[in-house]
PDB file of C-alpha atoms in Angstrom:
ATOM      1  CA  MET A   1      14.820  -0.062   9.209  1.00 32.00           C
ATOM      2  CA  ARG A   2      11.196  -0.303   9.015  1.00 36.00           C
ATOM      3  CA  ARG A   3       9.932   1.357   5.785  1.00 37.00           C
ATOM      4  CA  CYS A   4       6.413   1.764   4.057  1.00 39.00           C
ATOM      5  CA  LEU A   5       5.171   1.968   0.609  1.00 38.00           C
ATOM      6  CA  ALA A   6       3.928   5.591  -0.423  1.00 35.00           C
ATOM      7  CA  LEU A   7       0.171   5.344  -0.889  1.00 33.00           C
ATOM      8  CA  ALA A   8       0.892   7.194  -4.441  1.00 31.00           C
ATOM      9  CA  ALA A   9       3.671   4.557  -5.603  1.00 36.00           C
ATOM     10  CA  CYS A  10       1.406   3.472  -8.491  1.00 33.00           C
ATOM     11  CA  THR A  11       4.476   2.468 -10.721  1.00 28.00           C
ATOM     12  CA  LEU A  12       4.214  -1.030  -8.975  1.00 31.00           C
ATOM     13  CA  PRO A  13       2.115  -3.780 -10.080  1.00 28.00           C
ATOM     14  CA  LEU A  14      -0.192  -2.821  -7.101  1.00 32.00           C
ATOM     15  CA  ILE A  15      -0.763   0.037  -4.819  1.00 35.00           C
ATOM     16  CA  LEU A  16       0.492  -0.355  -1.351  1.00 38.00           C
ATOM     17  CA  ALA A  17      -0.424   2.591   1.139  1.00 40.00           C
ATOM     18  CA  GLY A  18       1.735   4.156   3.626  1.00 45.00           C
ATOM     19  CA  GLY A  19       1.930   2.359   6.827  1.00 43.00           C
ATOM     20  CA  ALA A  20       4.000   1.883   9.950  1.00 40.00           C
ATOM     21  CA  ALA A  21       7.827   1.628  10.525  1.00 43.00           C
ATOM     22  CA  ALA A  22      10.331   3.733  12.392  1.00 47.00           C
ATOM     23  CA  ASP A  23       8.547   2.703  15.265  1.00 55.00           C
ATOM     24  CA  GLU A  24       6.116  -0.166  16.030  1.00 66.00           C
ATOM     25  CA  TYR A  25       2.701   0.321  14.040  1.00 80.00           C
ATOM     26  CA  GLY A  26       0.518   1.090  17.199  1.00 84.00           C
ATOM     27  CA  GLY A  27      -2.879   0.822  15.477  1.00 90.00           C
ATOM     28  CA  PRO A  28      -5.640  -1.651  15.973  1.00 94.00           C
ATOM     29  CA  GLY A  29      -5.355  -3.059  12.650  1.00 94.00           C
ATOM     30  CA  PHE A  30      -8.023  -3.091   9.732  1.00 96.00           C
ATOM     31  CA  SER A  31      -8.963  -4.114   6.683  1.00 97.00           C
ATOM     32  CA  GLY A  32     -10.548  -2.093   3.775  1.00 96.00           C
ATOM     33  CA  ASP A  33     -11.099  -1.780  -0.036  1.00 95.00           C
ATOM     34  CA  THR A  34      -8.870   0.547  -1.910  1.00 92.00           C
ATOM     35  CA  PHE A  35     -10.151   2.694  -4.644  1.00 94.00           C
ATOM     36  CA  LEU A  36      -8.318   4.604  -7.233  1.00 91.00           C
ATOM     37  CA  ILE A  37      -9.920   7.945  -8.593  1.00 91.00           C
ATOM     38  CA  PRO A  38      -8.516   9.322 -11.788  1.00 89.00           C
ATOM     39  CA  HIS A  39      -8.967  13.048 -12.139  1.00 82.00           C
ATOM     40  CA  GLY A  40     -12.582  13.468 -13.647  1.00 82.00           C
ATOM     41  CA  ALA A  41     -13.502   9.970 -13.979  1.00 87.00           C
ATOM     42  CA  PRO A  42     -15.559   7.703 -11.586  1.00 92.00           C
ATOM     43  CA  PRO A  43     -13.794   5.475  -8.409  1.00 92.00           C
ATOM     44  CA  GLN A  44     -12.198   2.090  -9.479  1.00 91.00           C
ATOM     45  CA  LEU A  45     -11.995  -0.678  -7.066  1.00 92.00           C
ATOM     46  CA  ILE A  46      -8.622  -2.003  -7.013  1.00 89.00           C
ATOM     47  CA  GLY A  47      -8.204  -3.995  -4.444  1.00 92.00           C
ATOM     48  CA  THR A  48      -8.081  -4.736  -0.473  1.00 94.00           C
ATOM     49  CA  MET A  49      -5.574  -3.712   2.332  1.00 93.00           C
ATOM     50  CA  HIS A  50      -4.911  -5.417   5.229  1.00 94.00           C
ATOM     51  CA  VAL A  51      -2.827  -3.849   7.840  1.00 91.00           C
ATOM     52  CA  ASP A  52      -1.572  -4.992  11.444  1.00 88.00           C
ATOM     53  CA  ARG A  53       1.431  -4.829  13.734  1.00 88.00           C
ATOM     54  CA  ARG A  54       3.157  -7.654  11.388  1.00 87.00           C
ATOM     55  CA  GLY A  55       2.948  -5.732   8.274  1.00 85.00           C
ATOM     56  CA  LEU A  56       0.371  -4.969   5.256  1.00 88.00           C
ATOM     57  CA  ARG A  57      -0.996  -6.838   2.553  1.00 92.00           C
ATOM     58  CA  MET A  58      -2.360  -5.869  -0.776  1.00 91.00           C
ATOM     59  CA  ASP A  59      -4.823  -8.106  -2.745  1.00 93.00           C
ATOM     60  CA  LEU A  60      -6.021  -7.229  -6.294  1.00 89.00           C
ATOM     61  CA  ASP A  61      -7.400  -8.761  -9.762  1.00 82.00           C
ATOM     62  CA  SER A  62      -4.494  -7.870 -12.555  1.00 76.00           C
ATOM     63  CA  HIS A  63      -5.777  -8.772 -15.784  1.00 78.00           C
ATOM     64  CA  GLY A  64      -7.670 -11.527 -14.635  1.00 81.00           C
ATOM     65  CA  GLN A  65      -5.196 -13.034 -12.194  1.00 84.00           C
ATOM     66  CA  ARG A  66      -5.152 -12.950  -8.183  1.00 91.00           C
ATOM     67  CA  VAL A  67      -2.035 -11.191  -7.208  1.00 92.00           C
ATOM     68  CA  ALA A  68      -0.992 -10.055  -3.653  1.00 93.00           C
ATOM     69  CA  SER A  69       1.633  -7.775  -1.990  1.00 90.00           C
ATOM     70  CA  LEU A  70       3.078  -8.462   1.270  1.00 90.00           C
ATOM     71  CA  TYR A  71       5.414  -6.369   3.303  1.00 87.00           C
ATOM     72  CA  HIS A  72       6.583  -7.325   7.125  1.00 87.00           C
ATOM     73  CA  TRP A  73       7.349  -4.025   9.174  1.00 82.00           C
ATOM     74  CA  ASP A  74      10.507  -5.629  10.322  1.00 80.00           C
ATOM     75  CA  GLY A  75      11.899  -6.502   7.078  1.00 80.00           C
ATOM     76  CA  ASP A  76      13.533  -5.130   3.964  1.00 85.00           C
ATOM     77  CA  THR A  77      11.857  -7.243   1.240  1.00 88.00           C
ATOM     78  CA  VAL A  78       8.365  -6.824  -0.637  1.00 88.00           C
ATOM     79  CA  TYR A  79       7.116 -10.050  -1.566  1.00 92.00           C
ATOM     80  CA  SER A  80       4.889 -10.417  -4.668  1.00 91.00           C
ATOM     81  CA  LEU A  81       2.752 -13.280  -4.888  1.00 93.00           C
ATOM     82  CA  TYR A  82       0.737 -14.866  -7.951  1.00 92.00           C
ATOM     83  CA  LEU A  83      -1.877 -16.681  -6.066  1.00 94.00           C
ATOM     84  CA  ASP A  84      -3.471 -19.030  -8.656  1.00 93.00           C
ATOM     85  CA  GLN A  85      -0.037 -20.060 -10.027  1.00 92.00           C
ATOM     86  CA  LYS A  86       1.456 -20.623  -6.277  1.00 94.00           C
ATOM     87  CA  LEU A  87       4.599 -18.520  -7.181  1.00 94.00           C
ATOM     88  CA  TYR A  88       6.285 -15.397  -5.815  1.00 95.00           C
ATOM     89  CA  PHE A  89       9.242 -13.562  -6.074  1.00 91.00           C
ATOM     90  CA  GLU A  90      11.337 -10.876  -3.976  1.00 92.00           C
ATOM     91  CA  THR A  91      11.993  -7.335  -4.516  1.00 87.00           C
ATOM     92  CA  PRO A  92      14.472  -5.052  -2.071  1.00 85.00           C
ATOM     93  CA  ALA A  93      12.225  -2.442  -0.144  1.00 77.00           C
ATOM     94  CA  GLU A  94      14.169   0.326  -1.461  1.00 74.00           C
ATOM     95  CA  GLN A  95      13.864  -0.518  -5.072  1.00 75.00           C
ATOM     96  CA  ALA A  96       9.952  -1.125  -4.609  1.00 71.00           C
ATOM     97  CA  GLY A  97       9.715   2.658  -3.577  1.00 65.00           C
ATOM     98  CA  MET A  98       9.659   2.254   0.307  1.00 62.00           C
ATOM     99  CA  ARG A  99      10.163   5.337   2.675  1.00 60.00           C
ATOM    100  CA  ILE A 100      10.506   5.520   6.431  1.00 57.00           C
ATOM    101  CA  TYR A 101       7.095   5.783   8.124  1.00 56.00           C
ATOM    102  CA  GLU A 102       6.237   8.044  11.286  1.00 70.00           C
ATOM    103  CA  ASP A 103       3.258   8.450  13.079  1.00 81.00           C
ATOM    104  CA  ARG A 104       1.755  11.630  11.476  1.00 85.00           C
ATOM    105  CA  PRO A 105       0.434  12.829   8.278  1.00 90.00           C
ATOM    106  CA  CYS A 106       2.405  14.223   5.462  1.00 89.00           C
ATOM    107  CA  VAL A 107       5.112  11.620   5.830  1.00 83.00           C
ATOM    108  CA  GLY A 108       7.102  12.042   2.215  1.00 84.00           C
ATOM    109  CA  PHE A 109       6.504  16.083   2.185  1.00 90.00           C
ATOM    110  CA  SER A 110       8.719  18.697   3.565  1.00 92.00           C
ATOM    111  CA  GLY A 111       5.794  20.831   4.892  1.00 94.00           C
ATOM    112  CA  GLY A 112       2.205  20.163   6.034  1.00 95.00           C
ATOM    113  CA  GLU A 113      -0.833  22.256   7.238  1.00 97.00           C
ATOM    114  CA  LYS A 114      -3.654  21.005   9.121  1.00 97.00           C
ATOM    115  CA  LEU A 115      -6.869  22.257   7.669  1.00 98.00           C
ATOM    116  CA  GLY A 116      -9.202  20.751  10.097  1.00 98.00           C
ATOM    117  CA  VAL A 117     -11.273  17.803  10.948  1.00 98.00           C
ATOM    118  CA  GLU A 118     -13.606  16.088   8.454  1.00 97.00           C
ATOM    119  CA  ALA A 119     -15.507  12.675   7.994  1.00 97.00           C
ATOM    120  CA  VAL A 120     -14.231  10.485   5.086  1.00 96.00           C
ATOM    121  CA  ASN A 121     -16.606   7.562   4.808  1.00 93.00           C
ATOM    122  CA  GLY A 122     -18.086   7.532   8.226  1.00 94.00           C
ATOM    123  CA  ARG A 123     -14.847   7.777   9.955  1.00 96.00           C
ATOM    124  CA  THR A 124     -13.465  10.977  11.687  1.00 97.00           C
ATOM    125  CA  THR A 125     -10.004  12.191  10.318  1.00 97.00           C
ATOM    126  CA  GLU A 126      -7.786  15.003  10.168  1.00 97.00           C
ATOM    127  CA  LYS A 127      -7.653  16.988   6.835  1.00 98.00           C
ATOM    128  CA  TRP A 128      -4.111  18.261   5.956  1.00 97.00           C
ATOM    129  CA  ARG A 129      -2.314  20.146   3.196  1.00 97.00           C
ATOM    130  CA  CYS A 130       0.917  18.511   2.402  1.00 95.00           C
ATOM    131  CA  SER A 131       3.586  20.274   0.070  1.00 96.00           C
ATOM    132  CA  GLY A 132       7.122  20.137  -0.913  1.00 93.00           C
ATOM    133  CA  GLU A 133       6.783  16.304  -1.908  1.00 89.00           C
ATOM    134  CA  MET A 134      10.584  14.438  -1.306  1.00 83.00           C
ATOM    135  CA  ASN A 135      11.418  11.896  -3.717  1.00 78.00           C
ATOM    136  CA  PRO A 136       8.558  11.548  -6.143  1.00 80.00           C
ATOM    137  CA  PRO A 137       8.628   8.410  -8.739  1.00 76.00           C
ATOM    138  CA  PRO A 138      10.832   8.850 -11.608  1.00 78.00           C
ATOM    139  CA  ASP A 139       8.317   9.052 -14.160  1.00 79.00           C
ATOM    140  CA  ARG A 140       6.437  12.352 -12.711  1.00 81.00           C
ATOM    141  CA  PRO A 141       7.343  15.539 -11.094  1.00 88.00           C
ATOM    142  CA  ALA A 142       7.063  16.531  -7.340  1.00 89.00           C
ATOM    143  CA  VAL A 143       3.407  17.219  -6.486  1.00 90.00           C
ATOM    144  CA  ASP A 144       1.652  18.404  -3.557  1.00 94.00           C
ATOM    145  CA  ALA A 145      -1.559  16.687  -2.032  1.00 94.00           C
ATOM    146  CA  THR A 146      -4.284  16.779   0.415  1.00 96.00           C
ATOM    147  CA  VAL A 147      -4.683  13.790   2.967  1.00 95.00           C
ATOM    148  CA  TRP A 148      -7.073  12.543   5.624  1.00 96.00           C
ATOM    149  CA  TYR A 149      -5.100  11.055   8.178  1.00 95.00           C
ATOM    150  CA  ASP A 150      -7.045   8.725  10.432  1.00 95.00           C
ATOM    151  CA  ARG A 151      -5.693   8.937  14.246  1.00 95.00           C
ATOM    152  CA  GLU A 152      -7.151   5.677  15.412  1.00 95.00           C
ATOM    153  CA  LEU A 153      -5.822   3.569  12.355  1.00 94.00           C
ATOM    154  CA  LYS A 154      -2.657   5.567  12.266  1.00 92.00           C
ATOM    155  CA  PHE A 155      -2.919   5.576   8.515  1.00 89.00           C
ATOM    156  CA  GLU A 156      -3.739   8.242   5.805  1.00 91.00           C
ATOM    157  CA  ILE A 157      -6.929   6.883   4.411  1.00 94.00           C
ATOM    158  CA  LYS A 158      -7.463   9.262   1.808  1.00 94.00           C
ATOM    159  CA  VAL A 159      -4.834  11.098  -0.578  1.00 93.00           C
ATOM    160  CA  ALA A 160      -5.568  13.359  -3.424  1.00 93.00           C
ATOM    161  CA  GLN A 161      -2.505  14.484  -5.612  1.00 91.00           C
ATOM    162  CA  ASP A 162      -2.878  17.971  -7.076  1.00 92.00           C
ATOM    163  CA  GLY A 163      -4.281  17.520 -10.492  1.00 86.00           C
ATOM    164  CA  GLY A 164      -3.907  13.831 -10.509  1.00 85.00           C
ATOM    165  CA  GLN A 165      -5.355  10.525  -8.629  1.00 89.00           C
ATOM    166  CA  THR A 166      -6.991  10.025  -5.425  1.00 93.00           C
ATOM    167  CA  PHE A 167      -6.402   7.066  -3.510  1.00 91.00           C
ATOM    168  CA  GLU A 168      -9.193   6.014  -0.676  1.00 94.00           C
ATOM    169  CA  PHE A 169     -10.051   3.300   1.325  1.00 94.00           C
ATOM    170  CA  ARG A 170     -13.501   2.259   1.783  1.00 96.00           C
ATOM    171  CA  ASN A 171     -15.755  -0.179   3.890  1.00 97.00           C
ATOM    172  CA  ILE A 172     -13.060  -0.086   6.563  1.00 97.00           C
ATOM    173  CA  GLU A 173     -13.186  -2.964   8.971  1.00 96.00           C
ATOM    174  CA  VAL A 174     -11.204  -2.435  12.405  1.00 97.00           C
ATOM    175  CA  GLY A 175      -9.485  -5.020  14.164  1.00 95.00           C
ATOM    176  CA  ARG A 176      -6.488  -7.659  13.079  1.00 94.00           C
ATOM    177  CA  PRO A 177      -6.688  -9.377   9.992  1.00 94.00           C
ATOM    178  CA  ASP A 178      -6.368 -13.156  10.044  1.00 93.00           C
ATOM    179  CA  GLY A 179      -2.401 -13.937  10.888  1.00 90.00           C
ATOM    180  CA  GLY A 180      -2.480 -16.663   7.543  1.00 93.00           C
ATOM    181  CA  LEU A 181      -2.541 -13.172   5.355  1.00 94.00           C
ATOM    182  CA  PHE A 182       0.944 -12.164   6.416  1.00 94.00           C
ATOM    183  CA  THR A 183       2.707 -15.444   5.627  1.00 94.00           C
ATOM    184  CA  ILE A 184       3.824 -17.035   2.401  1.00 95.00           C
ATOM    185  CA  PRO A 185       2.052 -20.652   1.813  1.00 95.00           C
ATOM    186  CA  GLY A 186       4.509 -23.412   2.277  1.00 95.00           C
ATOM    187  CA  ASP A 187       3.581 -24.675  -1.257  1.00 96.00           C
ATOM    188  CA  PHE A 188       4.551 -21.586  -2.931  1.00 96.00           C
ATOM    189  CA  GLU A 189       7.559 -21.532  -5.268  1.00 95.00           C
ATOM    190  CA  LYS A 190      10.350 -18.814  -5.310  1.00 94.00           C
ATOM    191  CA  LEU A 191      11.131 -16.991  -8.495  1.00 89.00           C
ATOM    192  CA  ASN A 192      14.401 -16.049  -9.392  1.00 77.00           C
ATOM    193  CA  PRO A 193      13.831 -12.563 -11.013  1.00 63.00           C
ATOM    194  CA  GLN A 194      16.963 -13.155 -12.993  1.00 63.00           C
ATOM    195  CA  VAL A 195      16.097 -16.255 -14.363  1.00 54.00           C
ATOM    196  CA  LYS A 196      13.241 -16.081 -17.447  1.00 50.00           C
ATOM    197  CA  MET A 197      10.338 -18.234 -16.539  1.00 45.00           C
ATOM    198  CA  PRO A 198       9.097 -21.171 -18.757  1.00 42.00           C
ATOM    199  CA  GLU A 199       6.300 -20.177 -20.617  1.00 42.00           C
ATOM    200  CA  THR A 200       4.046 -22.763 -19.018  1.00 37.00           C
ATOM    201  CA  GLN A 201       4.948 -21.060 -15.651  1.00 45.00           C
ATOM    202  CA  LYS A 202       4.257 -17.515 -16.735  1.00 47.00           C
ATOM    203  CA  PRO A 203       1.413 -15.983 -15.111  1.00 47.00           C
ATOM    204  CA  ALA A 204      -1.455 -15.085 -17.736  1.00 45.00           C
ATOM    205  CA  ASP A 205      -1.953 -12.114 -19.022  1.00 46.00           C
ATOM    206  CA  HIS A 206      -5.667 -11.598 -19.680  1.00 40.00           C
TER     207      HIS A 206
END
């Protein structure tokens, strides 16, 4: 079963946006900068998202180290890559917070109401009010949200949680990203999460 990470699943080391799944992703593919906008605070650039028919990838700088998270639409595993250390580990998709995708807004909510059409960073989107969040993260109660859905990209490019954070894609470039972004380099070593890493191999925490 193909799944996607909820855009608001910020309990992960990096934030992966909602993407394609139960059916093949039919969008043209795109890359864009991902911003987190805490309530009442200025926007924070947290990374770059790449999406196409192979899957999605999120790159960010975490405490001074380069980290990437990779998911293939036809798989059931999330790969977390420590790019500088050439290490990676696997997390089951369900454990990582995956949810079934549909090509529509308000996936993950029991209800949705279209509010109209609105431009977001130069792109035409449908603005929706989503209610009845299903299966929220264990660290917070269910919340409603407003989302801006891009029909061309088949993606929500902005999500604003009630009383909380907003996630937004900016500087979007439409087109298939480089295929190498969706593969694990051959010289990367797989880590067993059950085995403690030697001190010399632990990713630095700056």
